[in-house]
Short mmCIF file of C-alpha atoms and ligand atoms in Angstrom, two decimals:
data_model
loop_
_atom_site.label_atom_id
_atom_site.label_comp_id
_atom_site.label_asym_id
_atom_site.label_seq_id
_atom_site.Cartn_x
_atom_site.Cartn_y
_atom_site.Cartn_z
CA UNK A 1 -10.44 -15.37 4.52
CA UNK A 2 -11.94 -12.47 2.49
CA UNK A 3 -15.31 -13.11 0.42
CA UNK A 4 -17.22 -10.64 -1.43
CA UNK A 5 -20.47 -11.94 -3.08
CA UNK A 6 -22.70 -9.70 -5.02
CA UNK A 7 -21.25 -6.07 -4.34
CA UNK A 8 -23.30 -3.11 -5.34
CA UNK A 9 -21.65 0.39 -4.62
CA UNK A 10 -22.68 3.29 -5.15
CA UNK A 11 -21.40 7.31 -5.41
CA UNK A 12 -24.91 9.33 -4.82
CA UNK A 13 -26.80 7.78 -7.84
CA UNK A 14 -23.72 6.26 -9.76
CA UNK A 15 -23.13 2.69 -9.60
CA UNK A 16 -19.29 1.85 -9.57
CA UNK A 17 -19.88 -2.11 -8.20
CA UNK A 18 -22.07 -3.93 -10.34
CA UNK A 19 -22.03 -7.80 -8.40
CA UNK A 20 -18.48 -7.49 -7.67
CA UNK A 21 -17.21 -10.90 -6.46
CA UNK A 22 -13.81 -11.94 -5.03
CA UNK A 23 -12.11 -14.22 -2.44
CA UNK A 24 -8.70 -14.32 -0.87
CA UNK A 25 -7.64 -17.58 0.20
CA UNK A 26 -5.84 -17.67 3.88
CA UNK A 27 -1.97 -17.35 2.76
CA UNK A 28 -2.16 -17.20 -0.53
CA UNK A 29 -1.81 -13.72 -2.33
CA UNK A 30 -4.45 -12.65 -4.71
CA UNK A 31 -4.81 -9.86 -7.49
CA UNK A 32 -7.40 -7.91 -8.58
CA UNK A 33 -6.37 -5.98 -11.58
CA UNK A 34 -8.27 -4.15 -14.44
CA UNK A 35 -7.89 -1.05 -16.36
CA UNK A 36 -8.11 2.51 -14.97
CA UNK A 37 -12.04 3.30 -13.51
CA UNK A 38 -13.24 0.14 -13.64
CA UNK A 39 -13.88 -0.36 -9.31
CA UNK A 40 -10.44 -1.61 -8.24
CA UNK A 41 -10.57 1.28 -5.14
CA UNK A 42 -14.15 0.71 -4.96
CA UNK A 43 -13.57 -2.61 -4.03
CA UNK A 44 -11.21 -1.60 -1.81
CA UNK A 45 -13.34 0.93 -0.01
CA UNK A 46 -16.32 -1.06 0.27
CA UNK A 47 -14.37 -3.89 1.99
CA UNK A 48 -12.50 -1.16 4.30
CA UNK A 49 -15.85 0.36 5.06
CA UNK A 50 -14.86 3.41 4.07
CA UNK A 51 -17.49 2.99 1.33
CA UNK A 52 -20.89 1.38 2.11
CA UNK A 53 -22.01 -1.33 -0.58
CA UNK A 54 -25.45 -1.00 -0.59
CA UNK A 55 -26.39 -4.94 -1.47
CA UNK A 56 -24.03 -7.87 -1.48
CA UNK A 57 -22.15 -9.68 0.90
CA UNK A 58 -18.50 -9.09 2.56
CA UNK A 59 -17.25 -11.56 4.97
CA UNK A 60 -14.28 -11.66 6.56
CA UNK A 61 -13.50 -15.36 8.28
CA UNK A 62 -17.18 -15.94 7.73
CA UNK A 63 -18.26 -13.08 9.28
CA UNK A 64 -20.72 -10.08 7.64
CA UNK A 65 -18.38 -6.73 7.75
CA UNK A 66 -20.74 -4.85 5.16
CA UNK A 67 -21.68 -0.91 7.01
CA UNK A 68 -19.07 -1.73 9.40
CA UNK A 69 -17.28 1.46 10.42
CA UNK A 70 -13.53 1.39 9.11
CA UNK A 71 -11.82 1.64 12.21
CA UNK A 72 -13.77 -1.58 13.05
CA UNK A 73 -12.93 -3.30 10.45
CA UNK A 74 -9.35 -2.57 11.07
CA UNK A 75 -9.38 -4.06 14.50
CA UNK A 76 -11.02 -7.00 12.69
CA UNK A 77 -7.42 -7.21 11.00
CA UNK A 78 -7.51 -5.86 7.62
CA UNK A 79 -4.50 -3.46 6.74
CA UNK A 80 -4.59 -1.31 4.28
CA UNK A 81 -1.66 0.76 2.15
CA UNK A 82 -3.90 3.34 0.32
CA UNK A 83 -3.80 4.40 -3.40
CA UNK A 84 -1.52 7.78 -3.24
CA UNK A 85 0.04 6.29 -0.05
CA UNK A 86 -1.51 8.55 2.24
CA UNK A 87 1.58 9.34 4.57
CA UNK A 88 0.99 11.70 7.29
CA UNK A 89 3.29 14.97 6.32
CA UNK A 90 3.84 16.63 8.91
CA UNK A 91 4.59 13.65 11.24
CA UNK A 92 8.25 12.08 11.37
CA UNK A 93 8.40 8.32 9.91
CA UNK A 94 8.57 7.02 13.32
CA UNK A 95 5.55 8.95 14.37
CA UNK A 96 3.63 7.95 11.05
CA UNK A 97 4.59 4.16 12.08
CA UNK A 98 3.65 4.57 15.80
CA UNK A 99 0.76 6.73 15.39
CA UNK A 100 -1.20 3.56 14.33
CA UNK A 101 0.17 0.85 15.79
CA UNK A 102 -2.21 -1.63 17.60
CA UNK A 103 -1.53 -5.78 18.01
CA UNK A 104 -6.03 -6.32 17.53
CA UNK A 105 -5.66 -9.99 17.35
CA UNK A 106 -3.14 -10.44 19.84
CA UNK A 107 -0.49 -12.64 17.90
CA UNK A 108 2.87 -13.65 19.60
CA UNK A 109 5.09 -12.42 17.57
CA UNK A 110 3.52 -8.77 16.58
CA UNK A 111 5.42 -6.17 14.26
CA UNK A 112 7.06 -3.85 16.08
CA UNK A 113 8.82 -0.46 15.50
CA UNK A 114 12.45 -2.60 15.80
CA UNK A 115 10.76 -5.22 13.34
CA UNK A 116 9.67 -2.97 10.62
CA UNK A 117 13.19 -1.02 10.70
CA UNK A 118 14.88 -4.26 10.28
CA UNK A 119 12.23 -4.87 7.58
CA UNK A 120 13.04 -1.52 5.56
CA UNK A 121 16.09 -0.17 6.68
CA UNK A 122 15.93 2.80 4.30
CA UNK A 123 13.40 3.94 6.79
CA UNK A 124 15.56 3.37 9.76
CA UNK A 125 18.13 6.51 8.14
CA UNK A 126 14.61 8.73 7.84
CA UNK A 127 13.41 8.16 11.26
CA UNK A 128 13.24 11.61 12.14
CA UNK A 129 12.29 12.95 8.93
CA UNK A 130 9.13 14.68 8.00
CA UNK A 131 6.85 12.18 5.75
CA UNK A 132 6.07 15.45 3.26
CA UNK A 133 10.16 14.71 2.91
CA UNK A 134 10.30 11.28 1.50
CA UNK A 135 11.22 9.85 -1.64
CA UNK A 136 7.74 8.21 -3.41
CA UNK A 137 9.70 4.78 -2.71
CA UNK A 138 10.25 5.90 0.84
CA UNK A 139 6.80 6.86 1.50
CA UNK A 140 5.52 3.34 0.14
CA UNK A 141 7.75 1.43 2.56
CA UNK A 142 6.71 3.75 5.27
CA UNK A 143 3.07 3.01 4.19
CA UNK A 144 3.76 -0.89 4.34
CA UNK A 145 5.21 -0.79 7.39
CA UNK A 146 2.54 1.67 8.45
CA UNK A 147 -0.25 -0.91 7.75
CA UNK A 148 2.39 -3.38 9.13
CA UNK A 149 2.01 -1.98 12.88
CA UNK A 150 -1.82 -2.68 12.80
CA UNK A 151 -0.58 -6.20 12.56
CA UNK A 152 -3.49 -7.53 9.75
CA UNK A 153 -3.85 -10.79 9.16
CA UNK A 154 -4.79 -9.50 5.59
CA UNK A 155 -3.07 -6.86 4.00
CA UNK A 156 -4.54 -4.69 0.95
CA UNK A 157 -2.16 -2.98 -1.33
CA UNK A 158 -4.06 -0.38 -3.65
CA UNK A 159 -1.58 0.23 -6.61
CA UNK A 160 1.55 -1.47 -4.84
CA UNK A 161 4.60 0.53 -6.88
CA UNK A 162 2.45 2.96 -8.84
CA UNK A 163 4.88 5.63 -9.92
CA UNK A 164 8.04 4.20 -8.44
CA UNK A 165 11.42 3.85 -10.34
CA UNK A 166 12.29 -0.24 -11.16
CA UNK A 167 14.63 -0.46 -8.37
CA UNK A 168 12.31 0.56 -5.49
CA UNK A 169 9.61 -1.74 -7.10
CA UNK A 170 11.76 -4.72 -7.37
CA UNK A 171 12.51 -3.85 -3.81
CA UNK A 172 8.95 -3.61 -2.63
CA UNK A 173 8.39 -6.70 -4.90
CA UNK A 174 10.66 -8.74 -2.59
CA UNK A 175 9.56 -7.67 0.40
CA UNK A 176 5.64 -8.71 -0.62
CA UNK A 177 7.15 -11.83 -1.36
CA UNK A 178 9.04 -12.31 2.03
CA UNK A 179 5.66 -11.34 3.66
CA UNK A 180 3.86 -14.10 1.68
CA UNK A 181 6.48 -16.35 2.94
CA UNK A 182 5.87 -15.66 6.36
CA UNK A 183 2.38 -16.69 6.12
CA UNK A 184 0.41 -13.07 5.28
CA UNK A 185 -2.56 -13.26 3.15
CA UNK A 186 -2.20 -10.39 0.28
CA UNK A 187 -4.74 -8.69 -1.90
CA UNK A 188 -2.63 -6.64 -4.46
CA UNK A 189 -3.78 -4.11 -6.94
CA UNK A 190 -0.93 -3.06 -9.96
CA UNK A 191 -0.40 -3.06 -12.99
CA UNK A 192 2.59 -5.02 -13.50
CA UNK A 193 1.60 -8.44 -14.74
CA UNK A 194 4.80 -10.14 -14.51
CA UNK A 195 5.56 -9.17 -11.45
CA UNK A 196 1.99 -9.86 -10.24
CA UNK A 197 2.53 -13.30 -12.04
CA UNK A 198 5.35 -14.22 -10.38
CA UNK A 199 4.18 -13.59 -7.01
CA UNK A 200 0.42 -14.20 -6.59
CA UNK A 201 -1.95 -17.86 -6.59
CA UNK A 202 -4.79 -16.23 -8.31
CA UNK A 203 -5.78 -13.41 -9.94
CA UNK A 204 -9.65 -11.48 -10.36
CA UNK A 205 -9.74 -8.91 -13.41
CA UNK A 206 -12.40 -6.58 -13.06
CA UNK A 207 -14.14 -4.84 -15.90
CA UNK A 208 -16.82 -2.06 -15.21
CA UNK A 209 -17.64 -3.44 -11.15
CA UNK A 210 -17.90 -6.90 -11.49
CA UNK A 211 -15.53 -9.57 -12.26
CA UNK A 212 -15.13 -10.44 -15.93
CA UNK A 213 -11.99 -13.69 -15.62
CA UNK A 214 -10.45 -15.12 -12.72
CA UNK A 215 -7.52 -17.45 -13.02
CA UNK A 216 -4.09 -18.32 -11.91
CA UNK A 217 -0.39 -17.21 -13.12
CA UNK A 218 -0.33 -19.10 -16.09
CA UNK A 219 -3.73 -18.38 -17.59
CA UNK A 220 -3.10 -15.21 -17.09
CA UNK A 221 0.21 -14.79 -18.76
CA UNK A 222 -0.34 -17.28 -21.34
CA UNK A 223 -3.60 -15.74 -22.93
CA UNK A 224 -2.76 -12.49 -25.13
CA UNK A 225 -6.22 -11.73 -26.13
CA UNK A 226 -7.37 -11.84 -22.76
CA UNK A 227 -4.61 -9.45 -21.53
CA UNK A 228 -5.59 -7.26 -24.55
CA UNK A 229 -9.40 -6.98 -24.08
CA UNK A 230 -9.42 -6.71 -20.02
CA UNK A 231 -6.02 -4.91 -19.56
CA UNK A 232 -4.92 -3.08 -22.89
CA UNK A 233 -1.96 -5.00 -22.99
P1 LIG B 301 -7.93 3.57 -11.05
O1 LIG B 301 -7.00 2.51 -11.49
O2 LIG B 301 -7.99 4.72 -12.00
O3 LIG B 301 -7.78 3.99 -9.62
P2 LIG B 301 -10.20 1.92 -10.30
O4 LIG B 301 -10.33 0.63 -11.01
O5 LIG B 301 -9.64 1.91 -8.93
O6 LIG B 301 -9.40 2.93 -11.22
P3 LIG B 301 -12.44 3.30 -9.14
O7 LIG B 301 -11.62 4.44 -8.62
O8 LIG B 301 -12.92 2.30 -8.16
O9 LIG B 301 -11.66 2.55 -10.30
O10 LIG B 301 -13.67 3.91 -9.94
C1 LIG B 301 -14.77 3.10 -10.41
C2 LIG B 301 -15.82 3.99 -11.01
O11 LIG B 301 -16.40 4.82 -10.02
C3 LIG B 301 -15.28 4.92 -12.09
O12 LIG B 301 -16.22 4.98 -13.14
C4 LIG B 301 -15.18 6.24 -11.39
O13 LIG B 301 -15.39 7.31 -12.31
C5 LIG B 301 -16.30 6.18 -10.38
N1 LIG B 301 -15.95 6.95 -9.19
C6 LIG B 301 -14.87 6.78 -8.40
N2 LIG B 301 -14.85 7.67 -7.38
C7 LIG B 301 -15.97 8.43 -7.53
C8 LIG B 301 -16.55 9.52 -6.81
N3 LIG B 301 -15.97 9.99 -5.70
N4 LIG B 301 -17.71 10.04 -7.29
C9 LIG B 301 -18.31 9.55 -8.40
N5 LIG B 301 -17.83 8.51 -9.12
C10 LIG B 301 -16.67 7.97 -8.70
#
């Protein structure tokens, strides 16, 4: 579904992508993982079109998305829940969830506002609330079901339960997993192997902008040295 070939990215005159290369299989959720600064959000922002790669190839169902505008490539149905999570403060949850919501590629059975309650229903008792008054696990499931409401056909996590306490992750943990069930094709970004492991078909570790191993679950968690030269482990 998602194909990047060759990636070059640049801040002004510093090179962050150097050849970064990735795919995401249609239902299947992928990884890309890799210590801190080594083009994880790069990535991210080159395929969002928030950055532009400046050589390379990004395809998306076989179609060139490089210098698209990001609010294009959203319609093209890539959601994304930002690094930081990125709520809205001063809107109420429900506004945060609405403020978005689209159905791009008209599927029968969109997200809804009713769906994604049912989905978290933490965030059904903070409707009304202010976003700038959520709990960190709060604000992720409002940014989940945020991206939800664009209804993607592939959904991009950047640093899925970053900073949240165990319960909230193993929460957020199973709902990734229920979404995989239902068909959704996942790119995560996290730290936590195991977890990762346990839910994702293939994983991509990067190492400064350009993909040093890729492999599935068991690779991966079988191989200490490789976990210890690419991931400090
Ligand atoms: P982290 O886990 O810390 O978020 P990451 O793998 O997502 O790391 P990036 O944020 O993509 O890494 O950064 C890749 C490289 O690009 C780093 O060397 C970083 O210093 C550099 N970089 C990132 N943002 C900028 C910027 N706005 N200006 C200049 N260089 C940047």
């Amino acid at each position: 579904m998602l194909e990047l070939e060759g990636v070059e990215t640049f801040y002004g005159t510093i090179q962050a992508l150097f050849g970064m290369s990735l795919r995401c299989e249609e239902g299947q959720v992928t990884t890309l993982i890799g210590r801190n600064g080594m083009g994880k959000t790069t990535t991210v922002g080159s395929v969002l079109g928030t950055l532009t790669s400046r050589s390379g190839e990004i395809r998306f169902d076989g179609e060139v998305i490089n210098g698209r505008p990001a609010y294009q490539v959203a319609q093209l149905g890539i959601g994304l829940v930002p690094e930081g999570r990125q709520i809205f403060p001063n809107l109420s949850v429900r506004e945060n969830l609405i403020a978005t919501a689209a159905n791009y590629a008209g599927g029968n059975d969109p997200w809804t506002l009713g769906k994604v309650l049912d989905f978290f229903p933490r965030l059904e008792e903070r409707l009304a609330n202010q976003g700038s008054q959520l709990s960190g696990g709060e604000q992720q499931m409002l940014a989940i079901g945020r991206a939800l409401m664009l209804n993607p056909r592939l959904l991009i996590l950047d640093e899925a339960t970053e900073g949240l306490a165990p319960l909230i992750r193993q929460e957020i943990w199973r709902r990734l997993e229920q979404l995989k069930q239902s068909g959704l094709t996942i790119l995560l970004i996290d730290k936590n192997i195991d977890e990762l492991a346990d839910i994702a078909d293939r994983h991509f570790i990067i190492e400064k902008g350009k993909v040093a191993w890729e492999g599935n679950s068991d690779a991966l968690t079988g191989d200490d040295e490789l976990k210890a030269r690419y991931l400090g482990i």
